[in-house]
Amino acid sequence: VRSMDLYNSDRKSNLLIVTFNKNKLLSAIKTLLPTASTRIDLQNERGEVVAGTSSSENMKEQHILDNEMAVTIDSEYSLWQLTLVQPKKELYEETDQLRMFTYTIIVISILLAVGISWVVYSGIASPVHRLARGMKQLGNGKLDIRLENKRKDEFGFLIDSFNQMTIYQKHLIEDHYEQQLRLTTTELKFLQSQINPHFLYNTLDSIYWMAKNYDAEEISEMVMNLSRFFRLSLNKGKEVFTIEESLVHLHYYIRIQQLRFLDNFTVEYHIAEECEAALILKLMLQPLVENAILHGMEGRSGGGLLSISSWVDDKPFLNISIQDNGSGIEGKRLHYIQNELKRMGLRSFPSLSQDEGNVKDLFGLRNVYTRMQLYYGKQSAMTIRSIQGEGTTVTLSIPLDRCR
């Protein structure tokens, strides 16, 4: 309602009343509805509903529920209002979808993080932790520790290497303790062996003078040679003799055996001049000469010959040969002896103690061969040749550079 002819004050006030079709007005308002469940109302300045989709004509009687949201717009030209009421779930539908999508991404991210963490732990952290725990137990002295391993990758290789290392370390420690025990035992035997000869010398000296008093020249000579043999054997702790000294030492023993066998064999020495200064372990030849005399000369009435030779070949090796013209060695027995020496030579570490519980024979040969292997190395060799009825020859071959 407005006054007409605003600038003519003399005229009376007139009113122009315009009517609208309510249904058409309602139809125009409904075009603003976003959804079917939304309602919209047009109110005048007195709050009366001019047009709207509410069931009540008085907007003041309408209650906005907790699950609804209302938006009101005021007219710039009048006090009329347009109010739109819409359910919250429709307003938040897209937001809820976005929230649900966000929650889904968060859950998936957490699952992926847990899965990746588990893969990293089982693939990297777990084997490293097991290795660290195993090394700690190994450091505490638990040598039997073994880590279970089913992996085929680099960590599997590390775990296998750790298990091999523990086995190897256990063997090293056991070998070290065993070696220390053997060294202690050897030291005790050595100290004992230093006491025994002095008692033996005094006893032999007494026997020698008693034999002289009773004019038993053969017995006195045997005792004198035996005493000299043992004195040279001790030799103030020296481990090696020259070839020349070895033969002097050996001849005391041979002379004892000649007296025992009533001179039914003779001995010959064929020593090359370049061999005389070469050094060999003491008592290397005595067991071989003893075998030649006891097994070759025993039972002969005379004509026995023991030949000891030494020469240097072009390799260069020092060769020492002990030869007799005795009965020789039966073929089967010779084959057995050669196989035993070959078996001992195949060992990674020569040790006579490895056979302590099984050795029944060949004590002298085993002793000489083992000492050769220990002192001169794997290149040294012992060969035995024998023809039954003709005699036996034992030859020692030693690298010449180890005899300097």
CSV table of C-alpha atoms in Angstrom, one decimal, residues 154-388:
chain,number,residue,atom,x,y,z
A,154,GLU,CA,70.3,-61.7,2.5
A,155,PHE,CA,69.1,-62.0,6.1
A,156,GLY,CA,68.8,-65.7,5.7
A,157,PHE,CA,72.4,-65.8,4.5
A,158,LEU,CA,73.4,-63.7,7.5
A,159,ILE,CA,71.6,-66.0,9.9
A,160,ASP,CA,73.2,-69.1,8.3
A,161,SER,CA,76.6,-67.4,8.5
A,162,PHE,CA,76.0,-66.7,12.2
A,163,ASN,CA,75.1,-70.3,12.8
A,164,GLN,CA,78.2,-71.5,11.0
A,165,MET,CA,80.3,-68.9,13.0
A,166,THR,CA,79.0,-70.3,16.3
A,167,ILE,CA,79.9,-73.9,15.3
A,168,TYR,CA,83.3,-72.8,14.1
A,169,GLN,CA,83.9,-70.7,17.3
A,170,LYS,CA,82.8,-73.6,19.5
A,171,HIS,CA,85.3,-75.9,17.7
A,172,LEU,CA,88.1,-73.3,18.0
A,173,ILE,CA,87.5,-72.9,21.8
A,174,GLU,CA,87.3,-76.7,22.3
A,175,ASP,CA,90.5,-77.1,20.2
A,176,HIS,CA,92.1,-74.3,22.2
A,177,TYR,CA,91.3,-75.9,25.6
A,178,GLU,CA,92.3,-79.3,24.2
A,179,GLN,CA,95.6,-77.9,23.0
A,180,GLN,CA,96.2,-76.2,26.4
A,181,LEU,CA,95.6,-79.5,28.1
A,182,ARG,CA,98.0,-81.3,25.8
A,183,LEU,CA,100.6,-78.6,26.3
A,184,THR,CA,100.2,-79.0,30.1
A,185,THR,CA,100.5,-82.8,29.9
A,186,THR,CA,103.5,-82.5,27.6
A,187,GLU,CA,105.2,-80.0,30.0
A,188,LEU,CA,104.6,-82.4,32.9
A,189,LYS,CA,106.1,-85.3,30.9
A,190,PHE,CA,109.0,-83.2,29.8
A,191,LEU,CA,109.8,-82.2,33.4
A,192,GLN,CA,109.5,-85.8,34.4
A,193,SER,CA,111.8,-86.9,31.6
A,194,GLN,CA,114.5,-84.5,32.8
A,195,ILE,CA,114.6,-86.3,36.2
A,196,ASN,CA,114.5,-89.9,34.9
A,197,PRO,CA,117.8,-89.8,32.9
A,198,HIS,CA,119.9,-88.5,35.8
A,199,PHE,CA,118.7,-91.4,37.9
A,200,LEU,CA,119.4,-93.7,34.9
A,201,TYR,CA,122.9,-92.4,34.4
A,202,ASN,CA,123.9,-93.1,38.0
A,203,THR,CA,122.4,-96.5,37.9
A,204,LEU,CA,124.2,-97.4,34.6
A,205,ASP,CA,127.4,-96.1,36.0
A,206,SER,CA,127.1,-98.4,39.0
A,207,ILE,CA,126.3,-101.4,36.8
A,208,TYR,CA,129.3,-100.5,34.6
A,209,TRP,CA,131.8,-100.5,37.5
A,210,MET,CA,130.3,-103.7,38.9
A,211,ALA,CA,130.8,-105.4,35.5
A,212,LYS,CA,134.4,-104.2,35.3
A,213,ASN,CA,135.0,-105.6,38.8
A,214,TYR,CA,133.8,-109.0,37.7
A,215,ASP,CA,135.7,-108.8,34.3
A,216,ALA,CA,132.5,-108.9,32.3
A,217,GLU,CA,133.9,-106.9,29.4
A,218,GLU,CA,130.8,-107.3,27.1
A,219,ILE,CA,128.4,-106.2,29.8
A,220,SER,CA,130.5,-103.2,30.8
A,221,GLU,CA,130.8,-102.2,27.1
A,222,MET,CA,127.0,-102.5,26.6
A,223,VAL,CA,126.3,-100.4,29.7
A,224,MET,CA,128.9,-97.8,28.7
A,225,ASN,CA,127.4,-97.5,25.2
A,226,LEU,CA,123.9,-97.3,26.6
A,227,SER,CA,124.9,-94.6,29.0
A,228,ARG,CA,126.5,-92.6,26.2
A,229,PHE,CA,123.4,-93.1,24.1
A,230,PHE,CA,121.1,-91.7,26.7
A,231,ARG,CA,123.4,-88.8,27.5
A,232,LEU,CA,123.4,-87.7,23.9
A,233,SER,CA,119.6,-88.3,23.7
A,234,LEU,CA,119.1,-85.6,26.4
A,235,ASN,CA,121.7,-83.4,24.8
A,236,LYS,CA,120.9,-80.4,27.0
A,237,GLY,CA,117.4,-80.0,25.5
A,238,LYS,CA,118.5,-79.8,21.8
A,239,GLU,CA,115.9,-81.1,19.4
A,240,VAL,CA,118.1,-81.6,16.3
A,241,PHE,CA,121.4,-83.2,15.5
A,242,THR,CA,123.6,-83.0,12.5
A,243,ILE,CA,123.7,-86.1,10.4
A,244,GLU,CA,127.3,-86.7,11.7
A,245,GLU,CA,126.2,-86.3,15.3
A,246,SER,CA,123.2,-88.5,14.7
A,247,LEU,CA,125.3,-91.4,13.4
A,248,VAL,CA,127.7,-91.1,16.4
A,249,HIS,CA,124.7,-91.3,18.6
A,250,LEU,CA,123.1,-94.1,16.6
A,251,HIS,CA,126.3,-96.1,16.7
A,252,TYR,CA,126.2,-96.5,20.5
A,253,TYR,CA,122.9,-98.2,20.1
A,254,ILE,CA,124.1,-100.4,17.2
A,255,ARG,CA,127.1,-101.5,19.2
A,256,ILE,CA,124.8,-102.6,22.0
A,257,GLN,CA,122.8,-104.7,19.6
A,258,GLN,CA,126.0,-106.1,18.0
A,259,LEU,CA,127.1,-107.3,21.4
A,260,ARG,CA,123.7,-108.8,22.0
A,261,PHE,CA,123.7,-110.7,18.7
A,262,LEU,CA,127.3,-111.7,19.1
A,263,ASP,CA,128.5,-109.7,16.1
A,264,ASN,CA,126.5,-111.7,13.6
A,265,PHE,CA,125.9,-108.5,11.6
A,266,THR,CA,128.0,-105.6,10.4
A,267,VAL,CA,127.1,-101.9,9.7
A,268,GLU,CA,128.1,-99.7,6.8
A,269,TYR,CA,127.7,-95.9,6.5
A,270,HIS,CA,127.5,-94.2,3.1
A,271,ILE,CA,127.1,-90.5,3.9
A,272,ALA,CA,127.5,-87.9,1.2
A,273,GLU,CA,129.7,-85.0,2.2
A,274,GLU,CA,127.0,-82.3,1.6
A,275,CYS,CA,124.7,-84.2,4.1
A,276,GLU,CA,127.0,-84.2,7.1
A,277,ALA,CA,126.0,-80.7,8.3
A,278,ALA,CA,122.3,-81.1,7.6
A,279,LEU,CA,120.1,-81.1,10.8
A,280,ILE,CA,117.5,-83.8,11.6
A,281,LEU,CA,115.4,-84.5,14.6
A,282,LYS,CA,117.1,-86.6,17.2
A,283,LEU,CA,116.0,-90.2,17.6
A,284,MET,CA,114.6,-90.1,14.0
A,285,LEU,CA,116.8,-93.1,12.8
A,286,GLN,CA,117.0,-95.2,16.0
A,287,PRO,CA,113.4,-96.7,15.7
A,288,LEU,CA,114.1,-97.6,12.1
A,289,VAL,CA,117.5,-99.2,12.9
A,290,GLU,CA,115.9,-101.0,15.8
A,291,ASN,CA,113.2,-102.5,13.4
A,292,ALA,CA,115.9,-103.5,10.9
A,293,ILE,CA,118.0,-105.3,13.6
A,294,LEU,CA,115.2,-107.0,15.6
A,295,HIS,CA,113.1,-108.0,12.6
A,296,GLY,CA,115.8,-108.4,10.0
A,297,MET,CA,118.9,-109.8,11.9
A,298,GLU,CA,117.2,-111.9,14.5
A,299,GLY,CA,117.6,-115.6,13.8
A,300,ARG,CA,120.6,-115.2,11.5
A,301,SER,CA,123.8,-117.0,12.3
A,302,GLY,CA,126.0,-114.5,10.6
A,303,GLY,CA,126.5,-112.4,7.4
A,304,GLY,CA,123.9,-109.8,8.3
A,305,LEU,CA,124.5,-106.4,6.9
A,306,LEU,CA,122.9,-103.1,7.9
A,307,SER,CA,123.5,-100.2,5.6
A,308,ILE,CA,122.8,-96.5,6.4
A,309,SER,CA,123.1,-94.1,3.5
A,310,SER,CA,122.4,-90.4,3.0
A,311,TRP,CA,122.4,-88.2,-0.2
A,312,VAL,CA,120.8,-85.1,-1.7
A,313,ASP,CA,118.7,-85.3,-4.8
A,314,ASP,CA,118.0,-82.6,-7.4
A,315,LYS,CA,114.6,-81.5,-5.9
A,316,PRO,CA,116.5,-80.8,-3.5
A,317,PHE,CA,115.6,-83.3,-0.8
A,318,LEU,CA,117.7,-84.9,1.9
A,319,ASN,CA,117.3,-88.7,1.7
A,320,ILE,CA,118.3,-91.1,4.5
A,321,SER,CA,118.0,-94.8,3.8
A,322,ILE,CA,118.2,-97.7,6.3
A,323,GLN,CA,118.6,-101.0,4.5
A,324,ASP,CA,119.1,-104.6,5.8
A,325,ASN,CA,119.5,-107.9,4.1
A,326,GLY,CA,117.2,-109.7,6.5
A,327,SER,CA,114.1,-111.9,5.8
A,328,GLY,CA,112.0,-109.0,4.5
A,329,ILE,CA,108.3,-108.3,5.0
A,330,GLU,CA,105.5,-110.6,3.9
A,331,GLY,CA,103.4,-109.0,1.1
A,332,LYS,CA,100.2,-108.7,3.0
A,333,ARG,CA,101.9,-107.1,6.0
A,334,LEU,CA,103.8,-104.7,3.8
A,335,HIS,CA,100.6,-103.6,2.1
A,336,TYR,CA,99.0,-103.0,5.6
A,337,ILE,CA,102.0,-100.9,6.7
A,338,GLN,CA,102.0,-98.8,3.5
A,339,ASN,CA,98.2,-98.2,3.8
A,340,GLU,CA,98.6,-97.1,7.5
A,341,LEU,CA,101.3,-94.5,6.6
A,342,LYS,CA,99.2,-93.3,3.6
A,343,ARG,CA,96.1,-92.9,5.9
A,344,MET,CA,98.2,-90.9,8.4
A,345,GLY,CA,99.5,-88.7,5.6
A,346,LEU,CA,96.0,-87.7,4.5
A,347,ARG,CA,95.1,-86.1,7.8
A,348,SER,CA,94.8,-82.3,7.9
A,349,PHE,CA,96.8,-82.2,11.1
A,350,PRO,CA,99.2,-85.0,12.0
A,351,SER,CA,98.8,-86.3,15.5
A,352,LEU,CA,99.6,-89.7,16.9
A,353,SER,CA,97.3,-89.1,19.8
A,354,GLN,CA,94.3,-89.4,17.5
A,355,ASP,CA,95.0,-93.2,17.3
A,356,GLU,CA,95.7,-93.7,21.0
A,357,GLY,CA,92.8,-95.9,21.5
A,358,ASN,CA,93.2,-97.9,18.3
A,359,VAL,CA,96.9,-98.4,17.7
A,360,LYS,CA,98.1,-101.9,18.3
A,361,ASP,CA,101.3,-102.0,16.3
A,362,LEU,CA,103.8,-100.0,14.3
A,363,PHE,CA,104.6,-97.7,17.2
A,364,GLY,CA,108.1,-96.8,16.0
A,365,LEU,CA,107.1,-96.1,12.4
A,366,ARG,CA,104.0,-94.1,13.5
A,367,ASN,CA,106.1,-92.0,15.9
A,368,VAL,CA,108.8,-91.3,13.3
A,369,TYR,CA,106.3,-90.5,10.5
A,370,THR,CA,104.2,-88.2,12.8
A,371,ARG,CA,107.2,-86.2,14.0
A,372,MET,CA,108.4,-85.8,10.4
A,373,GLN,CA,105.0,-84.5,9.3
A,374,LEU,CA,104.8,-82.1,12.3
A,375,TYR,CA,108.4,-80.7,12.0
A,376,TYR,CA,109.1,-80.8,8.2
A,377,GLY,CA,105.6,-80.5,6.8
A,378,LYS,CA,103.5,-82.4,4.3
A,379,GLN,CA,106.3,-82.6,1.8
A,380,SER,CA,108.3,-85.0,3.9
A,381,ALA,CA,107.8,-88.6,3.1
A,382,MET,CA,108.6,-92.2,4.3
A,383,THR,CA,108.7,-95.0,1.8
A,384,ILE,CA,109.1,-98.7,2.6
A,385,ARG,CA,110.2,-101.3,0.1
A,386,SER,CA,110.8,-104.9,0.9
A,387,ILE,CA,111.3,-108.2,-0.9
A,388,GLN,CA,110.7,-111.3,1.2
